[in-house]
Amino acid sequence: MRFKRKLIVIVLANLATGQALYAAAQEPADGQQVVVTATLRNHSIASAPAFTTVVTAEDIAKSPVNSLADLLRETVGVNNQTDGTGRDEIQIRGLAGKYTLMLVNGKRISSGGALWRGSDFDFSSIPLNSIKRVEIVRGPMAALYGSDAIGGVIHIITKTPAKQWTGTFNTEYRKVATGEQGDQYRIGAATSGAFNERLSMAISGEVYDRQPWFSTSASDPTRPARLEKKQSQNLVTTTTLNLSDTQSLDFDFGYNKDKRPLALYYYAYNPEYKFESKDYREQEVTRYTYGITHKATWGWGTTTAFLNQEDTTIDDFNSRYKKPQQHVLKEKNTYAKVYANTELGINSLTAGIDLRRQLIKDPLTYLKTGEISTRSSAIFVEDEISLSKDLHLTLAGRVDDSNTFGNHFSPKTYLSYQVNNAVTVKGGISKAFKAPDAYQLSPEYSVISCGGACYLSGNPNLKPETSTNFEAGVEVHQKGWNLSAVAFKNDVDDMIVANYDGIKKTRNWINIAKAKTSGIELQADVELSPSFSINGNYTHLKANYTDERGKESKLDNRPANVGKLGVNWKATTHLQTGLTAHYIGSQFYESKELPAYTRLDWNLSARLQDNLILRVGVKNLTNVNLEQKSKDFAYFELGRNYYVRATLAF
């Protein structure tokens, strides 16, 4: 009932806002920004059958954040739930990171099949300077993309080759003022251009080095680093061959190495038995990505076809493992997709097929054959029907067939009404699913668990987790200001959890848990004058979980209220600055309520020459220390840190 009341309030507010603005509708602003993730074809952000946030290359450059995941947490409806050593987990609308699908240029990216515990390696697999924009679709997209897209989709779109040769060189240094160590360095370079009328190339590379950060003393043998040491190198290239005026081939190559050196990550002391427990780990991921994409424009529409392969090797040492404690895992993901877009009368159609194969080799975990392979195929169709000039109904459906869980159908119904040039009211209902991961299904799978006291095994009888999702809201895009408001509700059933058997002293995966999340998302930006602008967002979230025993509780680390407010001042054409406040409301961890807090960030950008930009800033200006607020916080805010960043264009 509460969700229904929220929904009614939002819809009535939408209609009232639309009628009030009807006569005053001016030239739309950001509402005409083109996005592709929600429909697999170009669509304005306002009319697309989903609510989407776009982060541009300029947003990344001027922000005081130090990673893509850190930037995503500043957008509405998104939370980055880091663990005790700073590993990232992006949550959308209160759902865990495993329910967020990550794409790069429309292609899935994943290292989580082989290494699923604490795996955040995907977020550092793309050079920041290669990113053109990131589209964050909040809400399920299984009708187009299949499994995993229950919470939403993060789609990284990289820069494409230009006609004229241009390039950039950028460097960054970051210093943490509190605690010990924590220095960070980033160096990147990118260039693109055309060799001739038919052949062009874009290439980007980056090296990143982060020292471990200790909130107290680095010499304390009982305190793991709050932010682990990290070293990464990335390279991405796209070579485009224009076959004709209407057809092209893209050849993609990517290289990523992400190393987390040996370090203490867990410490415990039992005073009764005078027993001390220390666990160390070291991990290194090496990933190669290859792909080819064909794009064509025909008299009847457009087609896109690609084949992509991701080869990953993971060196994984953990002192908690039984001997041998050094594991070498390999994962190969092959992904092929073909789809077409066309117009037939009042119908805008998208249809395609989707093929996936995953092979994981891990002889120390898959005890008989040393590997597991999963295969799936899918067909999907989406039809956007123009019921009138301003009223559009989108119907979509996808059928997935897998060698592990059989068939699954994911439907979507969405309605969009353009009140005038500025106001769009839209909403819909959809169903989504998450297929069991390979390691959860394999009866061969066995890995140490229970803090070293038991083993966790696979279950071939698992079925997909499913969800039913609702959303409705409004978008207003005027010259000088933009507004979005949406209410949502997600019900997730048959959640897969590790269940402990006290008699057999084992853990097994089973379908038993449930989760319900609902809330309201607001975001807006206003240009007060040519020199001043403000932007902000607010998320209200209710997130409950029912465990394998039927006990209902609040989901851990889901703040009930999160807000952001930024003020930007363009002092001159060459100098601008901004101050942003981030409010994180009260939340629960293991049934304990944690206090709210506010973090401040400041940035300044100066164009020293036409081709040279210097950026400086301070993140966590007031040095918020969560340990001082409550010992029960499982995550942390990095202490006050200063950065300087320079970009040279050539």
XYZ file of C-alpha atoms in Angstrom:
650
model
C 0.000 0.000 0.000
C 2.846 2.413 0.781
C 4.288 1.894 -2.685
C 0.880 2.477 -4.273
C 0.539 5.749 -2.379
C 4.039 6.800 -3.496
C 3.147 5.880 -7.062
C -0.104 7.848 -7.007
C 1.668 10.897 -5.561
C 4.385 10.747 -8.234
C 1.916 10.322 -11.101
C -0.360 13.120 -9.889
C 2.647 15.379 -9.414
C 3.797 14.485 -12.892
C 0.470 15.407 -14.451
C 0.229 18.609 -12.481
C 3.782 19.568 -13.426
C 3.111 18.764 -17.050
C -0.027 20.883 -17.247
C 1.647 23.768 -15.439
C 4.517 23.738 -17.911
C 2.456 23.082 -21.009
C 2.123 26.661 -22.127
C 5.654 27.586 -21.117
C 7.437 24.746 -22.874
C 10.679 25.982 -24.330
C 13.477 24.366 -26.281
C 14.368 21.116 -24.467
C 17.873 20.768 -23.081
C 19.377 17.487 -21.930
C 16.161 15.658 -22.755
C 17.405 15.332 -26.327
C 20.641 13.669 -25.239
C 20.901 10.403 -27.145
C 21.140 7.079 -25.290
C 21.228 3.548 -26.680
C 21.183 1.106 -23.753
C 17.444 1.115 -23.050
C 16.385 0.113 -26.591
C 19.495 -0.955 -28.587
C 18.858 2.024 -30.866
C 19.247 5.774 -30.609
C 16.649 7.318 -28.332
C 16.372 10.599 -26.484
C 16.911 10.254 -22.758
C 13.426 11.639 -22.098
C 11.484 9.327 -24.414
C 13.481 6.129 -23.810
C 11.430 3.428 -22.029
C 13.602 3.536 -18.905
C 15.159 6.028 -16.500
C 18.779 6.649 -17.433
C 21.623 8.691 -15.966
C 24.486 9.679 -18.268
C 28.026 10.366 -17.008
C 30.189 12.041 -19.654
C 33.948 12.181 -20.137
C 33.856 15.770 -18.884
C 32.028 14.665 -15.718
C 34.769 12.105 -15.068
C 37.554 14.621 -15.715
C 36.272 17.356 -13.393
C 35.093 15.096 -10.566
C 37.266 14.627 -7.436
C 36.651 10.862 -7.471
C 39.503 8.416 -8.072
C 37.746 5.555 -9.907
C 34.754 4.754 -12.073
C 33.003 2.957 -9.217
C 33.574 5.979 -6.963
C 31.917 8.208 -9.567
C 28.921 5.909 -10.067
C 28.016 6.122 -6.364
C 27.342 9.844 -6.845
C 24.487 9.186 -9.282
C 20.883 8.774 -8.199
C 19.752 5.310 -7.118
C 23.308 3.922 -7.057
C 25.427 2.930 -4.069
C 29.028 1.684 -4.002
C 29.182 -0.757 -1.111
C 32.898 -1.262 -0.526
C 34.166 -4.042 1.712
C 36.654 -3.753 4.564
C 39.648 -3.436 2.213
C 38.041 -1.049 -0.278
C 36.823 -3.482 -2.949
C 33.843 -2.092 -4.852
C 30.321 -3.436 -5.227
C 27.899 -1.293 -7.240
C 24.285 -1.606 -6.058
C 21.351 -0.185 -8.033
C 18.036 0.392 -6.269
C 19.200 -1.510 -3.212
C 20.033 -4.756 -4.994
C 23.457 -6.380 -4.602
C 26.196 -5.989 -7.182
C 25.551 -9.399 -8.747
C 22.215 -8.025 -9.999
C 23.919 -5.265 -12.011
C 24.901 -6.052 -15.600
C 28.071 -4.379 -16.857
C 28.617 -3.739 -20.576
C 31.413 -2.205 -22.629
C 30.197 -1.066 -26.054
C 27.221 -3.389 -25.728
C 29.280 -6.441 -24.771
C 29.221 -8.185 -21.424
C 32.328 -7.983 -19.285
C 32.932 -10.320 -16.371
C 35.682 -11.872 -14.288
C 33.272 -13.004 -11.588
C 32.633 -16.491 -12.956
C 36.007 -17.834 -11.861
C 36.664 -15.500 -8.914
C 33.383 -14.458 -7.341
C 34.348 -13.570 -3.800
C 35.315 -9.921 -3.520
C 35.828 -9.565 -7.255
C 35.802 -5.918 -8.318
C 38.317 -6.284 -11.148
C 35.834 -5.315 -13.881
C 35.677 -1.705 -12.656
C 39.372 -1.141 -13.365
C 39.498 -2.966 -16.711
C 38.900 0.118 -18.880
C 41.170 3.212 -18.961
C 39.265 6.226 -17.658
C 40.578 8.341 -20.535
C 39.011 5.975 -23.085
C 35.455 6.524 -21.832
C 33.147 8.693 -23.930
C 30.177 8.277 -21.604
C 28.576 5.852 -19.161
C 24.853 5.131 -19.347
C 23.318 3.889 -16.086
C 19.898 2.361 -16.634
C 18.095 2.033 -13.312
C 15.699 -0.874 -13.351
C 15.539 -4.307 -15.006
C 16.592 -4.829 -18.623
C 16.281 -8.633 -18.904
C 13.889 -8.316 -21.879
C 16.870 -7.163 -23.967
C 19.962 -8.414 -22.139
C 18.884 -11.539 -20.265
C 20.365 -12.674 -16.964
C 21.836 -10.371 -14.277
C 20.074 -7.125 -15.301
C 17.616 -7.082 -12.373
C 18.876 -3.966 -10.616
C 20.013 -2.231 -13.780
C 22.723 -1.885 -16.408
C 26.010 0.024 -16.408
C 27.042 0.574 -20.018
C 30.517 1.994 -20.701
C 30.791 3.492 -24.191
C 34.351 4.199 -25.315
C 35.603 6.875 -27.673
C 35.508 6.092 -31.395
C 38.136 7.012 -34.015
C 38.032 10.602 -35.279
C 38.882 11.898 -38.751
C 41.651 14.218 -37.575
C 44.504 12.925 -35.434
C 44.206 14.228 -31.894
C 45.406 13.029 -28.535
C 45.627 13.638 -24.811
C 48.139 12.940 -22.061
C 46.928 13.007 -18.482
C 48.463 12.429 -15.093
C 47.163 12.483 -11.524
C 48.662 12.362 -8.048
C 46.575 11.904 -4.912
C 47.743 12.264 -1.309
C 45.789 11.099 1.759
C 46.341 13.554 4.582
C 45.254 11.319 7.464
C 46.337 7.842 8.494
C 49.459 6.425 6.872
C 50.492 5.846 3.247
C 47.755 5.737 0.575
C 49.470 7.729 -2.206
C 47.948 7.176 -5.667
C 49.349 7.768 -9.155
C 47.620 7.584 -12.522
C 49.162 8.176 -15.969
C 47.204 7.861 -19.194
C 47.453 8.666 -22.877
C 45.006 8.437 -25.769
C 45.032 9.234 -29.474
C 42.752 8.684 -32.451
C 42.576 9.587 -36.101
C 42.238 8.374 -39.677
C 44.958 6.826 -41.826
C 42.859 7.407 -44.930
C 39.190 7.645 -45.907
C 38.555 4.004 -45.033
C 40.796 3.178 -42.072
C 40.940 4.855 -38.646
C 42.012 3.966 -35.120
C 41.511 4.939 -31.463
C 43.915 3.784 -28.745
C 43.998 4.491 -24.998
C 46.321 3.300 -22.254
C 46.609 3.820 -18.521
C 48.871 2.880 -15.601
C 47.562 3.145 -12.039
C 49.429 2.582 -8.758
C 47.827 2.851 -5.335
C 49.682 2.341 -2.089
C 47.793 0.721 0.797
C 46.107 3.147 3.165
C 46.029 2.508 6.905
C 43.541 4.511 8.950
C 45.773 4.185 12.030
C 49.298 2.751 11.942
C 50.842 0.750 9.112
C 53.050 -1.045 11.651
C 50.107 -2.500 13.603
C 50.171 -6.275 12.791
C 46.524 -6.691 13.845
C 45.039 -4.100 11.466
C 44.681 -4.861 7.750
C 44.963 -1.907 5.391
C 41.620 -0.122 5.026
C 42.372 0.366 1.335
C 44.456 -2.414 -0.191
C 47.428 -1.874 -2.479
C 46.578 -2.012 -6.182
C 48.544 -1.870 -9.423
C 46.850 -1.947 -12.831
C 47.669 -1.449 -16.502
C 45.053 -1.096 -19.236
C 45.089 -0.798 -23.007
C 42.112 -0.621 -25.400
C 42.143 -0.143 -29.166
C 39.470 0.101 -31.836
C 40.336 -0.019 -35.517
C 37.520 0.919 -37.891
C 37.392 -0.132 -41.517
C 34.726 1.576 -43.615
C 33.639 -1.001 -46.175
C 31.354 1.545 -47.845
C 29.301 4.608 -46.981
C 26.798 2.355 -45.192
C 28.887 -0.487 -43.745
C 31.823 -0.708 -41.356
C 33.900 -3.179 -39.361
C 35.312 -2.479 -35.896
C 38.243 -4.557 -34.622
C 38.628 -4.326 -30.842
C 41.486 -5.368 -28.586
C 41.837 -4.929 -24.864
C 44.501 -5.761 -22.298
C 44.089 -5.489 -18.529
C 46.350 -6.482 -15.653
C 45.198 -5.866 -12.097
C 47.433 -6.901 -9.212
C 46.604 -6.879 -5.512
C 49.908 -7.724 -3.742
C 50.233 -10.007 -0.725
C 48.713 -8.453 2.382
C 46.816 -9.216 5.572
C 43.056 -9.011 4.947
C 41.550 -10.598 8.069
C 42.533 -10.673 11.739
C 40.783 -12.123 14.776
C 41.801 -12.921 18.347
C 39.993 -15.276 20.730
C 40.970 -14.307 24.299
C 39.384 -17.436 25.820
C 41.693 -19.763 23.903
C 44.414 -17.163 23.360
C 44.165 -17.981 19.668
C 45.177 -15.532 16.951
C 43.925 -15.893 13.373
C 45.567 -14.097 10.446
C 44.612 -14.501 6.794
C 46.657 -13.221 3.848
C 45.815 -13.036 0.157
C 47.390 -12.034 -3.138
C 45.595 -11.889 -6.485
C 46.493 -10.955 -10.024
C 44.114 -10.841 -12.981
C 45.359 -10.790 -16.580
C 42.692 -10.299 -19.220
C 42.744 -10.156 -23.021
C 39.657 -9.136 -24.981
C 39.169 -9.552 -28.726
C 36.181 -8.495 -30.796
C 34.838 -7.742 -34.252
C 31.671 -5.752 -34.964
C 29.826 -5.220 -38.237
C 27.437 -2.288 -38.561
C 25.295 -1.585 -41.604
C 22.559 0.747 -42.765
C 20.108 -0.670 -45.281
C 17.100 0.704 -47.108
C 14.820 -0.949 -44.548
C 16.810 -0.278 -41.335
C 20.088 -1.062 -39.559
C 21.904 -4.178 -38.361
C 24.619 -4.826 -35.828
C 26.534 -8.096 -35.414
C 29.499 -8.821 -33.176
C 31.667 -11.626 -31.863
C 33.605 -11.016 -28.660
C 35.939 -13.169 -26.577
C 37.352 -12.479 -23.136
C 40.285 -14.614 -21.883
C 41.149 -14.211 -18.206
C 43.830 -15.797 -16.031
C 43.641 -15.358 -12.266
C 46.495 -16.098 -9.869
C 44.835 -16.466 -6.487
C 46.751 -17.067 -3.253
C 44.894 -17.271 0.051
C 46.351 -18.559 3.305
C 42.860 -19.727 4.263
C 42.885 -22.331 1.476
C 43.976 -25.888 2.181
C 47.276 -26.749 0.505
C 48.103 -25.879 -2.213
C 47.183 -22.328 -1.262
C 48.072 -20.960 -4.716
C 45.259 -21.410 -7.267
C 45.457 -20.616 -10.975
C 42.037 -20.115 -12.569
C 41.170 -19.514 -16.200
C 37.930 -18.117 -17.619
C 36.932 -17.809 -21.258
C 33.747 -15.945 -22.190
C 32.574 -16.020 -25.805
C 29.702 -13.731 -26.735
C 27.949 -13.296 -30.088
C 24.993 -11.081 -30.903
C 23.068 -10.077 -34.031
C 20.177 -7.629 -34.045
C 18.272 -5.381 -36.449
C 16.235 -2.187 -36.157
C 13.473 -1.213 -38.561
C 10.315 0.895 -38.873
C 7.014 -0.665 -39.967
C 4.177 1.836 -39.903
C 3.589 2.807 -36.279
C 6.021 0.122 -35.069
C 9.689 0.644 -34.255
C 11.069 -2.882 -34.094
C 14.255 -4.356 -32.637
C 14.895 -8.093 -32.882
C 17.927 -10.290 -32.486
C 19.682 -13.394 -31.212
C 22.194 -13.720 -28.417
C 24.715 -16.556 -27.912
C 27.009 -17.085 -24.907
C 29.513 -19.687 -23.769
C 31.506 -19.650 -20.563
C 34.372 -22.017 -19.761
C 36.010 -22.006 -16.324
C 39.094 -24.076 -15.534
C 39.963 -24.540 -11.868
C 41.310 -28.040 -11.077
C 41.579 -27.365 -7.337
C 37.925 -26.398 -6.990
C 36.131 -28.511 -9.639
C 37.344 -31.778 -8.192
C 36.611 -34.319 -10.983
C 37.048 -32.715 -14.420
C 38.760 -29.508 -13.291
C 36.397 -27.311 -15.303
C 32.806 -26.354 -16.026
C 31.168 -25.049 -19.181
C 27.825 -23.282 -19.599
C 26.037 -22.384 -22.833
C 22.991 -20.256 -23.527
C 21.118 -18.863 -26.504
C 18.339 -16.320 -26.681
C 15.965 -14.548 -29.025
C 14.518 -11.143 -28.206
C 12.014 -8.732 -29.755
C 11.027 -5.198 -28.822
C 8.236 -3.192 -30.447
C 7.712 0.491 -29.703
C 4.187 1.289 -30.887
C 3.196 4.890 -31.598
C -0.388 4.896 -30.382
C -0.439 8.610 -31.144
C 2.098 11.332 -31.778
C 2.774 11.663 -28.047
C 1.789 8.256 -26.641
C 4.117 5.274 -27.080
C 3.704 1.701 -25.863
C 6.782 -0.531 -25.686
C 6.348 -4.303 -25.591
C 9.415 -6.505 -25.274
C 10.203 -10.127 -24.579
C 13.180 -12.432 -24.499
C 13.437 -16.218 -24.309
C 16.672 -17.656 -22.909
C 17.617 -21.307 -23.278
C 20.486 -22.700 -21.200
C 22.131 -26.083 -20.793
C 21.960 -25.574 -17.020
C 18.500 -24.201 -16.143
C 16.382 -24.718 -19.285
C 14.111 -21.983 -20.673
C 13.185 -18.632 -19.194
C 10.947 -15.841 -20.554
C 11.442 -12.173 -19.611
C 8.639 -9.746 -20.641
C 8.392 -5.957 -20.399
C 5.552 -3.478 -20.887
C 6.241 0.254 -20.832
C 4.136 3.344 -21.573
C 5.504 6.804 -22.340
C 3.450 9.982 -22.784
C 5.009 13.232 -23.955
C 2.876 15.944 -22.372
C 4.699 18.651 -24.351
C 8.191 19.404 -25.636
C 9.506 19.516 -22.080
C 7.550 16.991 -20.013
C 7.408 13.205 -20.371
C 5.467 10.861 -18.084
C 6.412 7.193 -18.269
C 6.376 3.900 -16.413
C 6.072 0.169 -16.769
C 6.223 -3.339 -15.406
C 8.775 -6.010 -16.220
C 10.096 -9.353 -15.112
C 13.781 -10.219 -14.855
C 15.990 -13.066 -13.725
C 19.482 -14.021 -12.660
C 20.723 -17.431 -13.742
C 22.696 -19.521 -11.229
C 26.411 -19.013 -11.714
C 28.503 -21.915 -12.981
C 30.180 -22.546 -9.631
C 26.789 -22.673 -7.868
C 25.513 -25.381 -10.219
C 28.449 -27.771 -10.403
C 28.303 -30.867 -8.127
C 32.110 -30.963 -8.467
C 32.512 -27.525 -6.938
C 34.011 -27.451 -3.455
C 35.676 -24.466 -1.780
C 36.682 -23.680 1.780
C 34.014 -21.742 3.716
C 32.730 -21.023 7.248
C 35.989 -19.199 7.999
C 37.884 -22.404 7.212
C 35.577 -24.730 9.203
C 33.536 -26.238 6.323
C 33.261 -26.583 2.548
C 30.763 -24.921 0.221
C 29.488 -27.133 -2.626
C 27.467 -26.650 -5.804
C 23.861 -27.711 -6.422
C 22.796 -28.792 -9.956
C 19.094 -28.423 -9.028
C 19.179 -24.652 -8.653
C 16.752 -22.538 -10.654
C 17.050 -18.863 -11.665
C 16.314 -16.077 -9.232
C 13.337 -14.063 -10.485
C 11.953 -10.578 -9.976
C 8.864 -8.507 -10.718
C 9.532 -4.803 -11.073
C 7.420 -1.647 -11.286
C 8.359 1.973 -11.933
C 6.611 5.223 -12.864
C 7.827 8.788 -13.040
C 8.339 12.026 -14.912
C 11.149 13.777 -16.773
C 11.200 17.532 -17.341
C 13.842 19.011 -19.622
C 13.845 22.772 -20.158
C 16.511 25.111 -21.401
C 18.539 25.795 -18.270
C 17.082 23.113 -16.027
C 16.220 19.420 -15.865
C 14.193 17.336 -13.434
C 13.480 13.635 -13.002
C 11.303 11.897 -10.402
C 10.471 8.194 -10.234
C 8.958 5.666 -7.832
C 9.995 2.007 -8.056
C 9.347 -1.381 -6.483
C 11.298 -4.646 -6.900
C 10.296 -8.077 -5.590
C 13.018 -10.732 -5.901
C 12.147 -14.400 -5.268
C 14.065 -17.691 -5.169
C 17.270 -15.928 -4.169
C 20.247 -18.261 -4.016
C 21.986 -18.395 -0.645
C 24.560 -20.676 0.972
C 22.723 -22.815 3.528
C 24.599 -24.502 6.379
C 23.856 -28.129 7.323
C 24.786 -28.517 10.995
C 24.694 -32.312 10.853
C 26.881 -32.770 7.778
C 28.977 -29.687 8.607
C 28.651 -28.488 4.987
C 27.163 -25.557 3.086
C 25.170 -25.819 -0.141
C 23.528 -23.323 -2.452
C 19.699 -23.353 -2.348
C 16.806 -21.236 -3.721
C 15.048 -19.950 -0.641
C 15.519 -16.262 0.202
C 13.513 -13.173 -0.863
C 14.137 -9.449 -1.077
C 11.904 -6.430 -1.531
C 13.151 -2.953 -2.363
C 11.137 0.177 -3.079
C 11.754 3.886 -3.101
C 11.804 7.263 -4.786
C 14.564 8.811 -6.920
C 14.830 12.542 -7.624
C 17.474 14.382 -9.605
C 17.727 17.914 -10.947
C 20.132 20.503 -12.292
C 19.541 24.220 -12.737
C 21.574 26.899 -14.497
C 20.954 29.954 -12.310
C 23.062 32.218 -14.511
C 25.870 31.872 -17.056
C 28.238 31.657 -14.082
C 26.311 29.664 -11.450
C 24.618 26.266 -11.533
C 23.441 23.730 -9.016
C 22.760 20.020 -9.291
C 21.550 17.377 -6.937
C 19.846 14.073 -6.407
C 17.997 12.245 -3.658
C 17.198 8.569 -3.150
C 14.792 7.183 -0.574
C 15.107 3.417 -0.197
C 13.335 0.700 1.743
C 15.109 -2.672 1.470
C 14.034 -5.813 3.305
C 15.326 -9.376 3.153
C 13.797 -12.730 4.144
C 16.472 -15.355 4.849
C 16.459 -19.155 4.577
C 14.834 -19.437 8.022
C 11.966 -17.133 7.076
C 13.287 -14.301 9.240
C 12.738 -10.825 7.798
C 15.295 -8.065 8.343
C 16.611 -4.918 6.742
C 19.251 -5.413 4.069
C 22.679 -4.467 5.378
C 24.362 -1.232 4.313
C 21.380 0.233 2.458
C 20.977 3.855 3.624
C 17.316 4.846 3.860
C 18.113 8.305 2.492
C 20.979 9.461 0.283
C 21.385 12.948 -1.132
C 23.843 15.021 -3.096
C 23.924 18.780 -3.683
C 26.553 20.516 -5.780
C 27.206 24.208 -6.467
C 29.339 25.198 -9.452
C 30.823 28.612 -10.226
C 32.379 29.528 -13.564
C 34.506 32.465 -12.490
C 35.949 33.075 -15.972
C 36.094 31.192 -19.245
C 39.314 29.612 -17.963
C 38.533 29.072 -14.280
C 35.719 27.185 -12.545
C 35.176 25.588 -9.173
C 32.587 23.480 -7.376
C 31.597 22.288 -3.910
C 29.525 19.137 -3.367
C 27.854 17.805 -0.230
C 26.998 14.104 0.038
C 24.508 12.990 2.684
C 24.372 9.298 3.611
C 21.461 8.522 5.927
C 21.137 5.987 8.694
C 21.475 2.320 7.763
C 21.709 -1.099 9.370
C 24.488 -3.652 9.614
C 23.805 -6.992 11.318
C 20.650 -5.484 12.875
C 22.579 -2.543 14.346
C 21.588 0.958 13.269
C 24.452 3.121 12.037
C 24.408 6.932 12.170
C 24.054 9.282 9.204
C 26.921 11.463 8.019
C 27.790 14.122 5.434
C 30.920 14.329 3.266
C 32.131 17.439 1.412
C 34.219 17.510 -1.794
C 35.788 20.514 -3.528
C 37.287 20.863 -7.001
C 38.864 23.607 -9.134
C 39.681 23.567 -12.834
C 41.954 26.038 -14.622
C 42.732 26.178 -18.339
C 46.355 27.360 -18.294
C 46.713 27.197 -22.076
C 44.438 26.253 -24.940
C 45.698 22.672 -24.720
C 46.499 22.394 -21.000
C 44.028 22.000 -18.131
C 45.028 21.766 -14.470
C 42.589 20.384 -11.910
C 43.019 20.313 -8.130
C 40.705 19.426 -5.294
C 39.999 17.896 -1.930
C 37.802 14.889 -1.293
C 36.309 14.359 2.178
C 37.058 17.955 3.073
C 35.903 17.596 6.698
C 37.744 14.264 7.154
C 34.729 12.117 8.042
C 35.947 9.079 10.009
C 33.301 6.348 10.229
C 35.215 4.401 12.887
C 34.783 7.361 15.218
C 31.055 7.516 14.477
C 30.463 3.800 15.052
C 32.658 0.707 15.379
C 29.953 -1.245 13.546
C 30.560 0.318 10.124
C 31.781 -2.473 7.816
C 33.026 0.009 5.206
C 34.884 3.316 5.385
C 35.350 6.712 3.815
C 38.891 7.438 2.663
C 40.422 10.139 4.873
C 40.791 13.699 3.609
C 42.746 13.473 0.370
C 44.181 16.051 -2.012
C 44.702 15.572 -5.708
C 46.265 17.365 -8.651
C 45.449 16.348 -12.205
C 46.740 17.683 -15.530
C 45.521 17.041 -19.073
C 47.541 18.010 -22.136
C 45.859 17.894 -25.554
C 47.832 17.554 -28.758
